[in-house]
Amino acid sequence: MHVQPRPAAGPDLEPAGRELRASGGGEVVVRVEACGVCHRDDFSAQIAASYPIVLGHEIAGPVVETVPRADAPRAGERMLSGPARFRVVLTNP
């Protein structure tokens, strides 16, 4: 997964890669196509106990893997972040 972590306190971000863990039972995998960074991310980065910290929690994208439940989103459906009925594993192209 491509991320832009803040390596230390301050305004700079550095491109980086992260290994994705395998999805587990009850998890939905969403390919992140957009991610917003808001004031909460900035505040979290300023008071972070350790670095690097990856900013951004407002995501949108299609479901690429789903779970066999009647109320689960279907593959291809678009999702936004927010209160979730499922744990979400994020990936990007």
PDB file of N, CA and C in Angstrom:
ATOM      1  N   MET A   1       0.845  -1.155   0.000  1.00  0.00           N
ATOM      2  CA  MET A   1       0.000   0.000   0.000  1.00  0.00           C
ATOM      3  C   MET A   1       0.901   1.232   0.000  1.00  0.00           C
ATOM      4  N   HIS A   2       0.510   2.250  -0.752  1.00  0.00           N
ATOM      5  CA  HIS A   2       1.248   3.508  -0.778  1.00  0.00           C
ATOM      6  C   HIS A   2       0.713   4.404   0.325  1.00  0.00           C
ATOM      7  N   VAL A   3       1.596   4.965   1.128  1.00  0.00           N
ATOM      8  CA  VAL A   3       1.202   5.868   2.204  1.00  0.00           C
ATOM      9  C   VAL A   3       2.121   7.080   2.200  1.00  0.00           C
ATOM     10  N   GLN A   4       1.720   8.115   2.904  1.00  0.00           N
ATOM     11  CA  GLN A   4       2.523   9.326   3.070  1.00  0.00           C
ATOM     12  C   GLN A   4       2.667   9.597   4.564  1.00  0.00           C
ATOM     13  N   PRO A   5       3.524   8.858   5.264  1.00  0.00           N
ATOM     14  CA  PRO A   5       3.633   9.070   6.703  1.00  0.00           C
ATOM     15  C   PRO A   5       4.389  10.350   7.037  1.00  0.00           C
ATOM     16  N   ARG A   6       4.055  10.908   8.182  1.00  0.00           N
ATOM     17  CA  ARG A   6       4.830  12.026   8.729  1.00  0.00           C
ATOM     18  C   ARG A   6       5.903  11.382   9.587  1.00  0.00           C
ATOM     19  N   PRO A   7       7.198  11.539   9.208  1.00  0.00           N
ATOM     20  CA  PRO A   7       8.267  10.830   9.909  1.00  0.00           C
ATOM     21  C   PRO A   7       8.588  11.390  11.289  1.00  0.00           C
ATOM     22  N   ALA A   8       8.251  12.653  11.528  1.00  0.00           N
ATOM     23  CA  ALA A   8       8.540  13.301  12.809  1.00  0.00           C
ATOM     24  C   ALA A   8       7.622  14.504  12.929  1.00  0.00           C
ATOM     25  N   ALA A   9       7.631  15.140  14.088  1.00  0.00           N
ATOM     26  CA  ALA A   9       6.822  16.341  14.267  1.00  0.00           C
ATOM     27  C   ALA A   9       7.240  17.372  13.226  1.00  0.00           C
ATOM     28  N   GLY A  10       6.286  18.003  12.591  1.00  0.00           N
ATOM     29  CA  GLY A  10       6.571  18.984  11.555  1.00  0.00           C
ATOM     30  C   GLY A  10       5.695  18.757  10.354  1.00  0.00           C
ATOM     31  N   PRO A  11       5.852  19.600   9.337  1.00  0.00           N
ATOM     32  CA  PRO A  11       4.945  19.561   8.195  1.00  0.00           C
ATOM     33  C   PRO A  11       5.290  18.553   7.101  1.00  0.00           C
ATOM     34  N   ASP A  12       6.469  17.954   7.131  1.00  0.00           N
ATOM     35  CA  ASP A  12       6.912  17.125   6.020  1.00  0.00           C
ATOM     36  C   ASP A  12       6.284  15.735   6.022  1.00  0.00           C
ATOM     37  N   LEU A  13       5.984  15.238   4.816  1.00  0.00           N
ATOM     38  CA  LEU A  13       5.518  13.875   4.596  1.00  0.00           C
ATOM     39  C   LEU A  13       6.519  13.185   3.697  1.00  0.00           C
ATOM     40  N   GLU A  14       6.624  11.872   3.801  1.00  0.00           N
ATOM     41  CA  GLU A  14       7.535  11.101   2.962  1.00  0.00           C
ATOM     42  C   GLU A  14       6.793   9.936   2.334  1.00  0.00           C
ATOM     43  N   PRO A  15       6.881   9.765   0.996  1.00  0.00           N
ATOM     44  CA  PRO A  15       6.257   8.599   0.372  1.00  0.00           C
ATOM     45  C   PRO A  15       6.868   7.317   0.927  1.00  0.00           C
ATOM     46  N   ALA A  16       6.040   6.320   1.128  1.00  0.00           N
ATOM     47  CA  ALA A  16       6.527   5.047   1.661  1.00  0.00           C
ATOM     48  C   ALA A  16       5.591   3.929   1.228  1.00  0.00           C
ATOM     49  N   GLY A  17       6.041   2.727   1.359  1.00  0.00           N
ATOM     50  CA  GLY A  17       5.218   1.554   1.091  1.00  0.00           C
ATOM     51  C   GLY A  17       5.004   0.786   2.378  1.00  0.00           C
ATOM     52  N   ARG A  18       3.870   0.145   2.473  1.00  0.00           N
ATOM     53  CA  ARG A  18       3.561  -0.680   3.631  1.00  0.00           C
ATOM     54  C   ARG A  18       3.029  -2.014   3.146  1.00  0.00           C
ATOM     55  N   GLU A  19       3.407  -3.064   3.838  1.00  0.00           N
ATOM     56  CA  GLU A  19       2.867  -4.378   3.528  1.00  0.00           C
ATOM     57  C   GLU A  19       1.434  -4.460   4.026  1.00  0.00           C
ATOM     58  N   LEU A  20       0.579  -5.052   3.226  1.00  0.00           N
ATOM     59  CA  LEU A  20      -0.795  -5.285   3.660  1.00  0.00           C
ATOM     60  C   LEU A  20      -0.867  -6.614   4.375  1.00  0.00           C
ATOM     61  N   ARG A  21      -1.587  -6.631   5.456  1.00  0.00           N
ATOM     62  CA  ARG A  21      -1.821  -7.902   6.122  1.00  0.00           C
ATOM     63  C   ARG A  21      -2.992  -8.585   5.426  1.00  0.00           C
ATOM     64  N   ALA A  22      -3.075  -9.878   5.561  1.00  0.00           N
ATOM     65  CA  ALA A  22      -4.188 -10.616   4.964  1.00  0.00           C
ATOM     66  C   ALA A  22      -5.480 -10.259   5.708  1.00  0.00           C
ATOM     67  N   SER A  23      -6.572 -10.193   4.960  1.00  0.00           N
ATOM     68  CA  SER A  23      -7.859  -9.925   5.603  1.00  0.00           C
ATOM     69  C   SER A  23      -8.287 -11.154   6.383  1.00  0.00           C
ATOM     70  N   GLY A  24      -9.033 -10.921   7.433  1.00  0.00           N
ATOM     71  CA  GLY A  24      -9.488 -12.009   8.286  1.00  0.00           C
ATOM     72  C   GLY A  24     -10.997 -12.142   8.226  1.00  0.00           C
ATOM     73  N   GLY A  25     -11.526 -13.050   8.995  1.00  0.00           N
ATOM     74  CA  GLY A  25     -12.957 -13.273   9.024  1.00  0.00           C
ATOM     75  C   GLY A  25     -13.720 -12.018   9.417  1.00  0.00           C
ATOM     76  N   GLY A  26     -14.785 -11.727   8.705  1.00  0.00           N
ATOM     77  CA  GLY A  26     -15.615 -10.572   9.005  1.00  0.00           C
ATOM     78  C   GLY A  26     -15.072  -9.265   8.493  1.00  0.00           C
ATOM     79  N   GLU A  27     -13.984  -9.286   7.720  1.00  0.00           N
ATOM     80  CA  GLU A  27     -13.397  -8.053   7.211  1.00  0.00           C
ATOM     81  C   GLU A  27     -13.745  -7.844   5.740  1.00  0.00           C
ATOM     82  N   VAL A  28     -13.926  -6.594   5.388  1.00  0.00           N
ATOM     83  CA  VAL A  28     -14.182  -6.178   4.017  1.00  0.00           C
ATOM     84  C   VAL A  28     -12.936  -5.444   3.538  1.00  0.00           C
ATOM     85  N   VAL A  29     -12.476  -5.722   2.317  1.00  0.00           N
ATOM     86  CA  VAL A  29     -11.303  -5.049   1.764  1.00  0.00           C
ATOM     87  C   VAL A  29     -11.782  -3.968   0.802  1.00  0.00           C
ATOM     88  N   VAL A  30     -11.305  -2.740   1.024  1.00  0.00           N
ATOM     89  CA  VAL A  30     -11.668  -1.594   0.195  1.00  0.00           C
ATOM     90  C   VAL A  30     -10.405  -1.048  -0.460  1.00  0.00           C
ATOM     91  N   ARG A  31     -10.438  -0.848  -1.789  1.00  0.00           N
ATOM     92  CA  ARG A  31      -9.310  -0.215  -2.495  1.00  0.00           C
ATOM     93  C   ARG A  31      -9.470   1.292  -2.345  1.00  0.00           C
ATOM     94  N   VAL A  32      -8.544   1.935  -1.686  1.00  0.00           N
ATOM     95  CA  VAL A  32      -8.634   3.368  -1.422  1.00  0.00           C
ATOM     96  C   VAL A  32      -8.331   4.140  -2.706  1.00  0.00           C
ATOM     97  N   GLU A  33      -9.320   4.911  -3.154  1.00  0.00           N
ATOM     98  CA  GLU A  33      -9.131   5.764  -4.329  1.00  0.00           C
ATOM     99  C   GLU A  33      -9.034   7.234  -3.940  1.00  0.00           C
ATOM    100  N   ALA A  34      -9.506   7.569  -2.745  1.00  0.00           N
ATOM    101  CA  ALA A  34      -9.415   8.937  -2.242  1.00  0.00           C
ATOM    102  C   ALA A  34      -9.290   8.898  -0.731  1.00  0.00           C
ATOM    103  N   CYS A  35      -8.527   9.831  -0.199  1.00  0.00           N
ATOM    104  CA  CYS A  35      -8.349   9.903   1.251  1.00  0.00           C
ATOM    105  C   CYS A  35      -8.246  11.366   1.647  1.00  0.00           C
ATOM    106  N   GLY A  36      -9.032  11.745   2.653  1.00  0.00           N
ATOM    107  CA  GLY A  36      -8.994  13.108   3.152  1.00  0.00           C
ATOM    108  C   GLY A  36      -8.184  13.192   4.432  1.00  0.00           C
ATOM    109  N   VAL A  37      -7.514  14.310   4.596  1.00  0.00           N
ATOM    110  CA  VAL A  37      -6.783  14.604   5.823  1.00  0.00           C
ATOM    111  C   VAL A  37      -7.444  15.829   6.431  1.00  0.00           C
ATOM    112  N   CYS A  38      -7.858  15.724   7.685  1.00  0.00           N
ATOM    113  CA  CYS A  38      -8.559  16.834   8.324  1.00  0.00           C
ATOM    114  C   CYS A  38      -7.801  17.309   9.564  1.00  0.00           C
ATOM    115  N   HIS A  39      -8.400  18.240  10.272  1.00  0.00           N
ATOM    116  CA  HIS A  39      -7.746  18.816  11.453  1.00  0.00           C
ATOM    117  C   HIS A  39      -7.459  17.770  12.522  1.00  0.00           C
ATOM    118  N   ARG A  40      -8.273  16.732  12.609  1.00  0.00           N
ATOM    119  CA  ARG A  40      -8.017  15.683  13.604  1.00  0.00           C
ATOM    120  C   ARG A  40      -6.713  14.949  13.307  1.00  0.00           C
ATOM    121  N   ASP A  41      -6.443  14.710  12.026  1.00  0.00           N
ATOM    122  CA  ASP A  41      -5.184  14.058  11.655  1.00  0.00           C
ATOM    123  C   ASP A  41      -4.005  14.935  12.051  1.00  0.00           C
ATOM    124  N   ASP A  42      -4.117  16.220  11.769  1.00  0.00           N
ATOM    125  CA  ASP A  42      -3.035  17.146  12.102  1.00  0.00           C
ATOM    126  C   ASP A  42      -2.816  17.175  13.614  1.00  0.00           C
ATOM    127  N   PHE A  43      -3.896  17.233  14.379  1.00  0.00           N
ATOM    128  CA  PHE A  43      -3.786  17.236  15.835  1.00  0.00           C
ATOM    129  C   PHE A  43      -3.160  15.935  16.321  1.00  0.00           C
ATOM    130  N   SER A  44      -3.606  14.803  15.779  1.00  0.00           N
ATOM    131  CA  SER A  44      -3.050  13.504  16.171  1.00  0.00           C
ATOM    132  C   SER A  44      -1.558  13.439  15.901  1.00  0.00           C
ATOM    133  N   ALA A  45      -1.140  14.004  14.766  1.00  0.00           N
ATOM    134  CA  ALA A  45       0.275  13.985  14.413  1.00  0.00           C
ATOM    135  C   ALA A  45       1.092  14.860  15.361  1.00  0.00           C
ATOM    136  N   GLN A  46       0.500  15.945  15.824  1.00  0.00           N
ATOM    137  CA  GLN A  46       1.222  16.840  16.730  1.00  0.00           C
ATOM    138  C   GLN A  46       1.442  16.221  18.103  1.00  0.00           C
ATOM    139  N   ILE A  47       0.532  15.349  18.538  1.00  0.00           N
ATOM    140  CA  ILE A  47       0.652  14.759  19.875  1.00  0.00           C
ATOM    141  C   ILE A  47       1.024  13.280  19.833  1.00  0.00           C
ATOM    142  N   ALA A  48       1.437  12.803  18.668  1.00  0.00           N
ATOM    143  CA  ALA A  48       1.752  11.379  18.507  1.00  0.00           C
ATOM    144  C   ALA A  48       2.823  10.942  19.506  1.00  0.00           C
ATOM    145  N   ALA A  49       2.612   9.763  20.069  1.00  0.00           N
ATOM    146  CA  ALA A  49       3.585   9.204  21.009  1.00  0.00           C
ATOM    147  C   ALA A  49       4.801   8.658  20.273  1.00  0.00           C
ATOM    148  N   SER A  50       4.611   8.269  19.013  1.00  0.00           N
ATOM    149  CA  SER A  50       5.729   7.757  18.223  1.00  0.00           C
ATOM    150  C   SER A  50       5.501   8.084  16.754  1.00  0.00           C
ATOM    151  N   TYR A  51       6.580   8.122  16.019  1.00  0.00           N
ATOM    152  CA  TYR A  51       6.554   8.386  14.586  1.00  0.00           C
ATOM    153  C   TYR A  51       7.237   7.235  13.893  1.00  0.00           C
ATOM    154  N   PRO A  52       6.980   6.957  12.617  1.00  0.00           N
ATOM    155  CA  PRO A  52       6.107   7.729  11.732  1.00  0.00           C
ATOM    156  C   PRO A  52       4.629   7.478  12.022  1.00  0.00           C
ATOM    157  N   ILE A  53       3.806   8.431  11.635  1.00  0.00           N
ATOM    158  CA  ILE A  53       2.359   8.314  11.763  1.00  0.00           C
ATOM    159  C   ILE A  53       1.752   8.548  10.385  1.00  0.00           C
ATOM    160  N   VAL A  54       0.809   7.699   9.986  1.00  0.00           N
ATOM    161  CA  VAL A  54       0.143   7.830   8.696  1.00  0.00           C
ATOM    162  C   VAL A  54      -1.141   8.622   8.909  1.00  0.00           C
ATOM    163  N   LEU A  55      -1.281   9.707   8.166  1.00  0.00           N
ATOM    164  CA  LEU A  55      -2.445  10.577   8.282  1.00  0.00           C
ATOM    165  C   LEU A  55      -3.538  10.131   7.321  1.00  0.00           C
ATOM    166  N   GLY A  56      -4.761  10.526   7.632  1.00  0.00           N
ATOM    167  CA  GLY A  56      -5.883  10.265   6.740  1.00  0.00           C
ATOM    168  C   GLY A  56      -6.750   9.126   7.223  1.00  0.00           C
ATOM    169  N   HIS A  57      -8.008   9.439   7.502  1.00  0.00           N
ATOM    170  CA  HIS A  57      -8.932   8.391   7.931  1.00  0.00           C
ATOM    171  C   HIS A  57     -10.267   8.496   7.199  1.00  0.00           C
ATOM    172  N   GLU A  58     -10.399   9.483   6.339  1.00  0.00           N
ATOM    173  CA  GLU A  58     -11.632   9.661   5.572  1.00  0.00           C
ATOM    174  C   GLU A  58     -11.383   9.116   4.167  1.00  0.00           C
ATOM    175  N   ILE A  59     -11.806   7.872   3.943  1.00  0.00           N
ATOM    176  CA  ILE A  59     -11.465   7.193   2.687  1.00  0.00           C
ATOM    177  C   ILE A  59     -12.716   6.874   1.882  1.00  0.00           C
ATOM    178  N   ALA A  60     -12.486   6.669   0.580  1.00  0.00           N
ATOM    179  CA  ALA A  60     -13.555   6.236  -0.315  1.00  0.00           C
ATOM    180  C   ALA A  60     -12.959   5.306  -1.363  1.00  0.00           C
ATOM    181  N   GLY A  61     -13.738   4.297  -1.761  1.00  0.00           N
ATOM    182  CA  GLY A  61     -13.284   3.390  -2.798  1.00  0.00           C
ATOM    183  C   GLY A  61     -14.189   2.180  -2.902  1.00  0.00           C
ATOM    184  N   PRO A  62     -13.922   1.330  -3.897  1.00  0.00           N
ATOM    185  CA  PRO A  62     -14.759   0.149  -4.108  1.00  0.00           C
ATOM    186  C   PRO A  62     -14.345  -1.025  -3.228  1.00  0.00           C
ATOM    187  N   VAL A  63     -15.321  -1.849  -2.892  1.00  0.00           N
ATOM    188  CA  VAL A  63     -15.073  -3.096  -2.171  1.00  0.00           C
ATOM    189  C   VAL A  63     -14.437  -4.079  -3.151  1.00  0.00           C
ATOM    190  N   VAL A  64     -13.313  -4.674  -2.763  1.00  0.00           N
ATOM    191  CA  VAL A  64     -12.660  -5.668  -3.627  1.00  0.00           C
ATOM    192  C   VAL A  64     -12.757  -7.081  -3.070  1.00  0.00           C
ATOM    193  N   GLU A  65     -12.986  -7.202  -1.767  1.00  0.00           N
ATOM    194  CA  GLU A  65     -13.248  -8.504  -1.141  1.00  0.00           C
ATOM    195  C   GLU A  65     -14.336  -8.290  -0.109  1.00  0.00           C
ATOM    196  N   THR A  66     -15.219  -9.248   0.008  1.00  0.00           N
ATOM    197  CA  THR A  66     -16.318  -9.108   0.952  1.00  0.00           C
ATOM    198  C   THR A  66     -16.478 -10.371   1.775  1.00  0.00           C
ATOM    199  N   VAL A  67     -17.464 -10.395   2.617  1.00  0.00           N
ATOM    200  CA  VAL A  67     -17.718 -11.538   3.490  1.00  0.00           C
ATOM    201  C   VAL A  67     -19.079 -12.127   3.164  1.00  0.00           C
ATOM    202  N   PRO A  68     -19.290 -13.414   3.432  1.00  0.00           N
ATOM    203  CA  PRO A  68     -20.560 -14.062   3.100  1.00  0.00           C
ATOM    204  C   PRO A  68     -21.652 -13.781   4.137  1.00  0.00           C
ATOM    205  N   ARG A  69     -22.102 -12.541   4.172  1.00  0.00           N
ATOM    206  CA  ARG A  69     -23.194 -12.161   5.063  1.00  0.00           C
ATOM    207  C   ARG A  69     -24.229 -11.400   4.248  1.00  0.00           C
ATOM    208  N   ALA A  70     -25.478 -11.560   4.584  1.00  0.00           N
ATOM    209  CA  ALA A  70     -26.558 -10.917   3.829  1.00  0.00           C
ATOM    210  C   ALA A  70     -26.463  -9.397   3.866  1.00  0.00           C
ATOM    211  N   ASP A  71     -25.971  -8.834   4.972  1.00  0.00           N
ATOM    212  CA  ASP A  71     -25.910  -7.380   5.088  1.00  0.00           C
ATOM    213  C   ASP A  71     -24.553  -6.804   4.682  1.00  0.00           C
ATOM    214  N   ALA A  72     -23.671  -7.641   4.141  1.00  0.00           N
ATOM    215  CA  ALA A  72     -22.338  -7.178   3.734  1.00  0.00           C
ATOM    216  C   ALA A  72     -22.403  -6.432   2.410  1.00  0.00           C
ATOM    217  N   PRO A  73     -21.530  -5.435   2.220  1.00  0.00           N
ATOM    218  CA  PRO A  73     -21.469  -4.776   0.917  1.00  0.00           C
ATOM    219  C   PRO A  73     -20.974  -5.767  -0.133  1.00  0.00           C
ATOM    220  N   ARG A  74     -21.447  -5.601  -1.350  1.00  0.00           N
ATOM    221  CA  ARG A  74     -21.039  -6.482  -2.449  1.00  0.00           C
ATOM    222  C   ARG A  74     -19.755  -5.969  -3.091  1.00  0.00           C
ATOM    223  N   ALA A  75     -18.987  -6.880  -3.674  1.00  0.00           N
ATOM    224  CA  ALA A  75     -17.780  -6.482  -4.404  1.00  0.00           C
ATOM    225  C   ALA A  75     -18.179  -5.490  -5.492  1.00  0.00           C
ATOM    226  N   GLY A  76     -17.408  -4.422  -5.608  1.00  0.00           N
ATOM    227  CA  GLY A  76     -17.684  -3.385  -6.596  1.00  0.00           C
ATOM    228  C   GLY A  76     -18.449  -2.202  -6.033  1.00  0.00           C
ATOM    229  N   GLU A  77     -19.182  -2.406  -4.933  1.00  0.00           N
ATOM    230  CA  GLU A  77     -19.881  -1.287  -4.313  1.00  0.00           C
ATOM    231  C   GLU A  77     -18.860  -0.303  -3.765  1.00  0.00           C
ATOM    232  N   ARG A  78     -19.210   0.982  -3.827  1.00  0.00           N
ATOM    233  CA  ARG A  78     -18.323   2.007  -3.298  1.00  0.00           C
ATOM    234  C   ARG A  78     -18.650   2.253  -1.836  1.00  0.00           C
ATOM    235  N   MET A  79     -17.603   2.478  -1.050  1.00  0.00           N
ATOM    236  CA  MET A  79     -17.784   2.723   0.383  1.00  0.00           C
ATOM    237  C   MET A  79     -17.091   4.011   0.781  1.00  0.00           C
ATOM    238  N   LEU A  80     -17.649   4.643   1.795  1.00  0.00           N
ATOM    239  CA  LEU A  80     -17.021   5.780   2.458  1.00  0.00           C
ATOM    240  C   LEU A  80     -16.668   5.347   3.861  1.00  0.00           C
ATOM    241  N   SER A  81     -15.673   5.978   4.450  1.00  0.00           N
ATOM    242  CA  SER A  81     -15.370   5.668   5.845  1.00  0.00           C
ATOM    243  C   SER A  81     -16.456   6.237   6.734  1.00  0.00           C
ATOM    244  N   GLY A  82     -16.530   5.722   7.898  1.00  0.00           N
ATOM    245  CA  GLY A  82     -17.534   6.136   8.863  1.00  0.00           C
ATOM    246  C   GLY A  82     -17.855   4.963   9.756  1.00  0.00           C
ATOM    247  N   PRO A  83     -18.882   5.073  10.573  1.00  0.00           N
ATOM    248  CA  PRO A  83     -19.245   3.944  11.422  1.00  0.00           C
ATOM    249  C   PRO A  83     -19.462   2.694  10.569  1.00  0.00           C
ATOM    250  N   ALA A  84     -18.763   1.641  10.915  1.00  0.00           N
ATOM    251  CA  ALA A  84     -18.800   0.440  10.072  1.00  0.00           C
ATOM    252  C   ALA A  84     -19.378  -0.751  10.823  1.00  0.00           C
ATOM    253  N   ARG A  85     -20.097  -1.577  10.078  1.00  0.00           N
ATOM    254  CA  ARG A  85     -20.574  -2.847  10.622  1.00  0.00           C
ATOM    255  C   ARG A  85     -19.516  -3.926  10.439  1.00  0.00           C
ATOM    256  N   PHE A  86     -18.481  -3.628   9.671  1.00  0.00           N
ATOM    257  CA  PHE A  86     -17.449  -4.585   9.348  1.00  0.00           C
ATOM    258  C   PHE A  86     -16.097  -3.950   9.611  1.00  0.00           C
ATOM    259  N   ARG A  87     -15.116  -4.757   9.955  1.00  0.00           N
ATOM    260  CA  ARG A  87     -13.743  -4.256   9.992  1.00  0.00           C
ATOM    261  C   ARG A  87     -13.324  -4.116   8.544  1.00  0.00           C
ATOM    262  N   VAL A  88     -12.608  -3.061   8.242  1.00  0.00           N
ATOM    263  CA  VAL A  88     -12.215  -2.772   6.862  1.00  0.00           C
ATOM    264  C   VAL A  88     -10.703  -2.850   6.741  1.00  0.00           C
ATOM    265  N   VAL A  89     -10.233  -3.580   5.752  1.00  0.00           N
ATOM    266  CA  VAL A  89      -8.814  -3.643   5.405  1.00  0.00           C
ATOM    267  C   VAL A  89      -8.647  -2.792   4.167  1.00  0.00           C
ATOM    268  N   LEU A  90      -7.725  -1.848   4.207  1.00  0.00           N
ATOM    269  CA  LEU A  90      -7.560  -0.906   3.102  1.00  0.00           C
ATOM    270  C   LEU A  90      -6.418  -1.303   2.196  1.00  0.00           C
ATOM    271  N   THR A  91      -6.597  -1.072   0.918  1.00  0.00           N
ATOM    272  CA  THR A  91      -5.546  -1.290  -0.063  1.00  0.00           C
ATOM    273  C   THR A  91      -5.667  -0.199  -1.112  1.00  0.00           C
ATOM    274  N   ASN A  92      -4.651   0.020  -1.893  1.00  0.00           N
ATOM    275  CA  ASN A  92      -4.737   0.960  -3.005  1.00  0.00           C
ATOM    276  C   ASN A  92      -3.956   0.427  -4.187  1.00  0.00           C
ATOM    277  N   PRO A  93      -4.232   0.989  -5.383  1.00  0.00           N
ATOM    278  CA  PRO A  93      -3.583   0.439  -6.583  1.00  0.00           C
ATOM    279  C   PRO A  93      -2.082   0.623  -6.580  1.00  0.00           C
TER     280      PRO A  93
END
